[in-house]
Coordinates of C-alpha atoms in Angstrom, one line a residue:
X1 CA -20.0 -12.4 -7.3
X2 CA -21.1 -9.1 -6.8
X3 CA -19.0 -5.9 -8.5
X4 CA -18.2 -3.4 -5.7
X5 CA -18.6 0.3 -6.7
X6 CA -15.7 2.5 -6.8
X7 CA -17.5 5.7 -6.3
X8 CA -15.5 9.0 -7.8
X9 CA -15.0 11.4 -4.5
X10 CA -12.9 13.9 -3.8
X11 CA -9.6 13.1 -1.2
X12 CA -8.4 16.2 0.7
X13 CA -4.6 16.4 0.5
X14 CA -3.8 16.3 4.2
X15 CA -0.7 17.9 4.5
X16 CA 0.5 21.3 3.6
X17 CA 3.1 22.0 0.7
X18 CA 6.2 23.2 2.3
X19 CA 9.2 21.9 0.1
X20 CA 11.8 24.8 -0.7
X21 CA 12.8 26.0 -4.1
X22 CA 15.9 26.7 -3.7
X23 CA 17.1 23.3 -1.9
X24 CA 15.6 21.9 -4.7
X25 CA 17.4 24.0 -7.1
X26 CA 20.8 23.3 -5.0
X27 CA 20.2 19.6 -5.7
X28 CA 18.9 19.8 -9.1
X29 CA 22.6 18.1 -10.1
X30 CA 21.8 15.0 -7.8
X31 CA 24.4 13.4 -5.4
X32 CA 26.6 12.2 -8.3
X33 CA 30.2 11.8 -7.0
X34 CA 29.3 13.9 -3.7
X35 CA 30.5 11.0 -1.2
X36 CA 26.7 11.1 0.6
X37 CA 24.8 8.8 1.5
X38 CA 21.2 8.3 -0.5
X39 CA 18.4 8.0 1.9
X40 CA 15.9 5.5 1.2
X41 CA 12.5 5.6 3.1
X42 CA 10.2 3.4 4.0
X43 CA 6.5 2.9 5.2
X44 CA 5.4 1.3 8.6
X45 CA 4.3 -1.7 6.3
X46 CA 7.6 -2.4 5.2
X47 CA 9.6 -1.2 8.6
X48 CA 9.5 -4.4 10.5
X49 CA 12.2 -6.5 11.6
X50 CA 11.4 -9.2 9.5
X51 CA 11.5 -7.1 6.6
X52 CA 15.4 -6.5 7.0
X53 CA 17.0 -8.6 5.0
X54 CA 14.5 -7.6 1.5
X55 CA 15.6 -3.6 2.7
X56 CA 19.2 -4.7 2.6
X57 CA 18.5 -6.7 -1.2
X58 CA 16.8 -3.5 -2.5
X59 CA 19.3 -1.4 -0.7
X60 CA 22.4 -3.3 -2.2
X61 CA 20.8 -2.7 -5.5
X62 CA 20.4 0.8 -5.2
X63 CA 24.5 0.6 -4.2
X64 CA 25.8 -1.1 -7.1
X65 CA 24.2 0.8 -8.9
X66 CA 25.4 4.1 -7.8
X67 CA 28.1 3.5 -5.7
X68 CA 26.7 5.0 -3.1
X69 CA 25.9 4.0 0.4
X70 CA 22.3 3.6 1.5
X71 CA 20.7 4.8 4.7
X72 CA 17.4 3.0 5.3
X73 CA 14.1 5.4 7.3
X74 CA 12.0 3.6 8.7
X75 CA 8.8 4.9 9.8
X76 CA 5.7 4.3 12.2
X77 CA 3.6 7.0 9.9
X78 CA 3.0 7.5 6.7
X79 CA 2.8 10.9 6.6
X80 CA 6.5 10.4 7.9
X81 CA 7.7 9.4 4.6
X82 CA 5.6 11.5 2.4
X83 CA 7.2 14.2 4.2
X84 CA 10.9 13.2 3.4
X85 CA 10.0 13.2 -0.1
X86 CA 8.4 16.2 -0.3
X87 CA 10.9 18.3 1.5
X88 CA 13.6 16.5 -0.2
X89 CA 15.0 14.3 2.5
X90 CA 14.9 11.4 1.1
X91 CA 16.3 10.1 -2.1
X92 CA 13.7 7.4 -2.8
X93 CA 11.0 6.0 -1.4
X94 CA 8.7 2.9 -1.3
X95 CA 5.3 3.9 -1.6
X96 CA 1.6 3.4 -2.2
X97 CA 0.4 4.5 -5.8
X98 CA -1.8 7.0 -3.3
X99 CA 1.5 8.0 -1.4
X100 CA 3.1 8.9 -4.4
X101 CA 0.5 10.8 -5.8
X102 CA -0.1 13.3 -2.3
X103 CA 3.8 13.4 -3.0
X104 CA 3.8 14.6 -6.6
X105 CA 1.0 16.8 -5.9
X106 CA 3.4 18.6 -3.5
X107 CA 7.0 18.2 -5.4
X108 CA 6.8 17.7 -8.5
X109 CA 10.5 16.6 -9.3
X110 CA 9.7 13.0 -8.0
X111 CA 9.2 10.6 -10.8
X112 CA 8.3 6.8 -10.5
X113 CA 11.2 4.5 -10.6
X114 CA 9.7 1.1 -10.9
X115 CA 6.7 -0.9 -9.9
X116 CA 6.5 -4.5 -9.6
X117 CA 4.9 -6.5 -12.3
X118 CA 2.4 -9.3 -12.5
X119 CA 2.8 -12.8 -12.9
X120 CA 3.0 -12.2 -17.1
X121 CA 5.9 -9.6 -16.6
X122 CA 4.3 -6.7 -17.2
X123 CA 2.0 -3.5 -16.1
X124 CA -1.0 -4.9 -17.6
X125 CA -1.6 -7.1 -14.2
X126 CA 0.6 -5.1 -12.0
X127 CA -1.7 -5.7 -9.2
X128 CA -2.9 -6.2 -5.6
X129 CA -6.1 -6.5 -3.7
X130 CA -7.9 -4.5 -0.6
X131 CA -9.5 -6.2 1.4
X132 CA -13.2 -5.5 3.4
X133 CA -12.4 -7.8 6.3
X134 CA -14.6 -9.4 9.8
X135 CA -14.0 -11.9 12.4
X136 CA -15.6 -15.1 11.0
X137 CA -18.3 -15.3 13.8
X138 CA -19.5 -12.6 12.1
X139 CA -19.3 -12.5 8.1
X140 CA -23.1 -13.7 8.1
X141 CA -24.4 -10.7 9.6
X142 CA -23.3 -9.0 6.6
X143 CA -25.0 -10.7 4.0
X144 CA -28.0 -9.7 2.0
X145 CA -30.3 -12.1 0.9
X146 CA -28.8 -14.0 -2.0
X147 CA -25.8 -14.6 0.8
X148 CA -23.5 -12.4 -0.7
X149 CA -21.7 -9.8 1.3
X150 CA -24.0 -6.0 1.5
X151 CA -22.2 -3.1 1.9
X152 CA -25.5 -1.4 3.5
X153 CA -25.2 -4.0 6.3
X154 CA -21.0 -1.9 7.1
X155 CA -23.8 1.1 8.4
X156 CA -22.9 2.3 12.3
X157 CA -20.2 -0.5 12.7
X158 CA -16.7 0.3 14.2
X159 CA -13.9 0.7 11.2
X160 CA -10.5 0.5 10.6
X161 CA -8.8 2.0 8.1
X162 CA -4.9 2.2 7.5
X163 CA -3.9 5.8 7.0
X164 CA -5.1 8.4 5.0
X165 CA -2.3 8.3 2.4
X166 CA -2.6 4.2 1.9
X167 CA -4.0 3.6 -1.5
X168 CA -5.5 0.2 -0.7
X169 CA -6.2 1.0 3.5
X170 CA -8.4 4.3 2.4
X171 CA -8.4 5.7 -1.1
X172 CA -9.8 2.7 -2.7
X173 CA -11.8 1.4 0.4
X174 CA -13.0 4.9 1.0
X175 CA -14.1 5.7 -2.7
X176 CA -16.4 2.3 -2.4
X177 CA -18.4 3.5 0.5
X178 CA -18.2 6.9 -0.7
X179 CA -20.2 5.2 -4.0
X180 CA -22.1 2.9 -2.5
X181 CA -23.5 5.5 0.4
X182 CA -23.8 8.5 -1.5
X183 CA -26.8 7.0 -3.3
X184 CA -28.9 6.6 -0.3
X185 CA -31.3 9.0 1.1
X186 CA -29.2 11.2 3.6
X187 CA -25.6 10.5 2.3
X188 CA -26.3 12.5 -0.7
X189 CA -23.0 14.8 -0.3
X190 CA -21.0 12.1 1.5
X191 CA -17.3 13.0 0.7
X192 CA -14.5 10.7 1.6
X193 CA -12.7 12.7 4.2
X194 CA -16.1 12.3 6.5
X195 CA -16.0 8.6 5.7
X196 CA -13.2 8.9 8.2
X197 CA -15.3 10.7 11.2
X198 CA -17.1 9.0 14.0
X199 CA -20.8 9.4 13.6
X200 CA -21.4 9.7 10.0
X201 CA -21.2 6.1 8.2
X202 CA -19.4 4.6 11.4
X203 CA -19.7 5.0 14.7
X204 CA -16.3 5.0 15.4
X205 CA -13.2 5.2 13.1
X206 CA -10.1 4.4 13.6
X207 CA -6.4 4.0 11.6
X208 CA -4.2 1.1 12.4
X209 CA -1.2 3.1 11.0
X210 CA -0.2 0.7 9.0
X211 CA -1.7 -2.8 7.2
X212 CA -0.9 -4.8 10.0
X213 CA -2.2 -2.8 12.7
X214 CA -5.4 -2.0 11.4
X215 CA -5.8 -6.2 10.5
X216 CA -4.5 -6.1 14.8
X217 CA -7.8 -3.2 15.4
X218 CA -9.7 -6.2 13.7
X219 CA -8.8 -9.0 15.7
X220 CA -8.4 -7.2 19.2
X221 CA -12.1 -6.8 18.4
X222 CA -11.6 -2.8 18.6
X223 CA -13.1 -2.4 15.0
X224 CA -16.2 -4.6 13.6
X225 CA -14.5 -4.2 10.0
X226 CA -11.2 -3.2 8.8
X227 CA -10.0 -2.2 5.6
X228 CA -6.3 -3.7 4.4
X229 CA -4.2 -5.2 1.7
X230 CA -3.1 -8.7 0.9
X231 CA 0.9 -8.3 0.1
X232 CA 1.4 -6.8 3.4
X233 CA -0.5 -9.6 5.7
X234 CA 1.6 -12.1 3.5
X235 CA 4.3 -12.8 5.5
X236 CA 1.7 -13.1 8.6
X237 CA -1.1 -15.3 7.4
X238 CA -2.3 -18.6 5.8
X239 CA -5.6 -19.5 4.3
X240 CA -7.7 -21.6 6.1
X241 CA -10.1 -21.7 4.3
X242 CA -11.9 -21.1 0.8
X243 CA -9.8 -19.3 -2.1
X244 CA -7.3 -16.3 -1.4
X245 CA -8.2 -13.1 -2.6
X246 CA -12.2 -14.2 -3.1
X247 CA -15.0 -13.1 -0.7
X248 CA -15.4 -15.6 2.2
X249 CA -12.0 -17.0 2.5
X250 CA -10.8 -17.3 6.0
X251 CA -7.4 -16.4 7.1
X252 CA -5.6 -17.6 9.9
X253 CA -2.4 -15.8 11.5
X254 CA 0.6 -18.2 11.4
X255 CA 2.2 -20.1 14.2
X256 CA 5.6 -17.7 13.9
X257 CA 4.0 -14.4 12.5
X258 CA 6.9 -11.6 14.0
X259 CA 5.5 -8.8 15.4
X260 CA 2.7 -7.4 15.7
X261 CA 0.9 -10.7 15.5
X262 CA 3.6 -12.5 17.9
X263 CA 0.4 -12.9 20.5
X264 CA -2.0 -13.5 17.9
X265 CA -1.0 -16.9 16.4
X266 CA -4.3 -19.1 15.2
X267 CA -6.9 -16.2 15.4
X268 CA -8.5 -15.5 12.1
X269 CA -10.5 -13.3 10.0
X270 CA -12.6 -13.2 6.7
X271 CA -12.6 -11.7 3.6
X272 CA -15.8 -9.7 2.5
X273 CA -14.5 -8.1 -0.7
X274 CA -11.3 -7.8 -2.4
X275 CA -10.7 -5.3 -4.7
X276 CA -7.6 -5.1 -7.5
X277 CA -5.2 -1.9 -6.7
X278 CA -2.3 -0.6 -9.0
X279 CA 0.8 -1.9 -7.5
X280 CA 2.8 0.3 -5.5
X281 CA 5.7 2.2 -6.5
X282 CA 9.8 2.8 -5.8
X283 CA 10.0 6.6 -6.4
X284 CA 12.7 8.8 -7.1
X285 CA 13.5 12.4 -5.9
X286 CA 14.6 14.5 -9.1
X287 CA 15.3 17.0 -6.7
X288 CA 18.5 15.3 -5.3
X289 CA 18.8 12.5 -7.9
X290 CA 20.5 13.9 -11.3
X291 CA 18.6 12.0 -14.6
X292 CA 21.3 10.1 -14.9
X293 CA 21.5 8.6 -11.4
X294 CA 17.7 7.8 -12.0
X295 CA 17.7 6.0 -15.5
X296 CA 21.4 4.0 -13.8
X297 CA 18.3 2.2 -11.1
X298 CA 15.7 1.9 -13.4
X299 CA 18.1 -0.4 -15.8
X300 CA 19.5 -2.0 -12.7
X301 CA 16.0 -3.0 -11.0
X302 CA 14.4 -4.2 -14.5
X303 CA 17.7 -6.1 -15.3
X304 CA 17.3 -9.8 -15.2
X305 CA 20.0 -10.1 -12.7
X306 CA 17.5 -8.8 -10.7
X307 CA 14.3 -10.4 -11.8
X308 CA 16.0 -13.7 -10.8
X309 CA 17.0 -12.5 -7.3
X310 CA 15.3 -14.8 -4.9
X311 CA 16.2 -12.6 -2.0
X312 CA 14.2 -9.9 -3.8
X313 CA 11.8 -12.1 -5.5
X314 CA 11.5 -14.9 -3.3
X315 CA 10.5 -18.3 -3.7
X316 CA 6.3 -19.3 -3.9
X317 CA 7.8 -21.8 -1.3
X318 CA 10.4 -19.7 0.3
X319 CA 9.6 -19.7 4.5
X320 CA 11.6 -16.5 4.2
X321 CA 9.6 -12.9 5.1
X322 CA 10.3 -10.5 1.6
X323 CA 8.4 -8.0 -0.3
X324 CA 7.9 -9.7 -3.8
X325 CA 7.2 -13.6 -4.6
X326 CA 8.1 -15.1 -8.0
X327 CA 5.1 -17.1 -9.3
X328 CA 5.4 -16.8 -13.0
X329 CA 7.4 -14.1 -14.7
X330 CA 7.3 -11.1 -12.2
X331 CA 10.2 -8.7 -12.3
X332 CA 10.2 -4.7 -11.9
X333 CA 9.0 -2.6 -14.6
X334 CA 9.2 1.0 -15.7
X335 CA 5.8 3.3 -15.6
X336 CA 5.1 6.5 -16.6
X337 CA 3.4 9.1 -14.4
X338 CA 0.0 8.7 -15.9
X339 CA 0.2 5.1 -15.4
X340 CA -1.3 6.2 -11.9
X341 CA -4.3 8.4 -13.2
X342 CA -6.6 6.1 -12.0
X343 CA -5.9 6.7 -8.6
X344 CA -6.1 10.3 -9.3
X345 CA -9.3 10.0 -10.7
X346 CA -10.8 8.3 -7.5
X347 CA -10.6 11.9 -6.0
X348 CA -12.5 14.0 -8.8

């Protein structure tokens, strides 16, 4: 199977720093024994109804914890959470590794809390895939020779991408093209921010807004291709055919997918690469958290209490909808900032 190229390009930061110093300094002591609420947000991905009940277990932890109550934000942007953390109106956040690190870049008080591990327990396999995906009808039309999948043949198609902040929608998708295109003959200074105009690559581009909507641009037949990730069509989708997570499997959507495949039932799609991304992040605002209240969740979320949580971790055969599976030995784990370098290095 072919290697893609990750090409290095640089990512413009798309929103403006505007965090204040001194509400910063005014919560440098955290909400310890304040009586407020923490605020917990949350991307579109993870916003759904369905999703409820794995808020609420992630929630409860965070209140045990601390003692403190949890408000959940839910969002339909992603630029809507990045903005809570950066202003400091949120408490912690669920993120991409390419959220968190347009967050940090901004305020620099927020600090990873945990990440979920692989199947062995630990960082080392810590990962996820991003997915190049087509309508099966057409997968062949973008295949070179040898029948493998060309990304020359993505030239002047309609794309979908997730958001500009999603690490596996557009920093990692984006940095491939950007690679791959930038060593043809009039793509020479292709950067990734014009990956995502019309009428350079693409003739049109579009963002779904979140994983799900950009797989929905895919099969509504408004995008050709579409760029998304495999944890957040999991509670959506079953493989028809071939081997998950390899180049040519088929995906179908399930009979009882919740919104917003509730009309989409049966209709499928097919992978044309799938690319391993770090794993994405809880993050903590130092700004309004004190050190203390921080290191209190990061023992609590990598205790084994909570390893062995099945409505955290669910089941491999668990019908429920959740955010983690338990295959092996997964559980959360500690990272340090620099764990997330490589995403940082897409961009230089």
């Amino acid at each position: 199977m072919k290697k893609w190229l990750v090409g290095m390009a640089s990512l413009s930061l798309l929103l403006s720093a505007c965090s204040s110093d001194s509400e910063g300094e005014a919560n440098a002591e955290g909400k310890d024994n304040s009586g407020e609420p923490l605020t917990m947000v949350w991307y579109p991905n993870e916003s759904g109804n369905e999703l409820s009940d794995a808020r609420d277990a992630i929630g409860s932890i965070v209140e045990e914890a601390t003692g403190q109550e949890v408000e959940h934000e839910l969002t339909t942007d992603y630029a809507i959470a990045i903005e809570s953390l950066v202003n400091d109106n949120a408490d912690l956040a669920f993120t991409g590794a390419e959220g968190y690190v347009q967050a940090k870049e901004r305020n620099d008080a927020l600090t990873p809390l945990a990440v979920p591990s692989g199947p062995s327990g630990t960082e080392e396999d810590a990962l996820y895939h991003s997915w190049f995906a087509a309508l099966p009808e057409n997968m062949e039309q973008y295949e070179d020779g040898d029948g493998e999948y060309a990304l020359d043949n993505f030239e002047g198609k309609k794309f979908s991408f997730v958001s500009p902040s999603s690490t596996s929608g557009f920093k990692v998708p984006g940095s491939t093209l950007v690679g791959h295109f930038s060593g043809q003959e009039g793509y020479e200074d292709l950067e990734i921010d014009q990956i995502a105009e019309n009428g350079n690559v693409f003739s049109e581009v579009m963002f779904g807004n979140s994983h799900q909507g950009s797989a929905v641009n895919l099969l509504n037949g408004k995008a050709d291709l579409a760029a998304f990730c495999d944890t957040c069509l999991d509670n959506y989708v079953e493989v028809s055919e071939g081997e998950e997570n390899t180049p040519g499997a088929i995906y179908a959507i399930s009979e009882d997918a919740a919104a917003p495949f509730e009309n989409l039932a049966g209709e499928e799609f097919g992978i044309l690469s799938a690319t391993p991304v770090l794993n994405a992040p809880f993050v903590a605002n130092g700004n309004t958290l004190s050190e203390e209240q921080i290191k209190e969740l990061q023992d609590a979320f990598t205790s084994e209490e909570v390893a062995n949580n099945e409505s955290i971790f669910l089941p491999e055969d668990s019908e429920k909808s959740g955010l983690f599976t338990k295959s092996a030995d997964e559980q959360f784990v500690v990272v340090e900032d620099a764990w997330f370098d490589p995403i940082r290095e897409l961009g230089q």
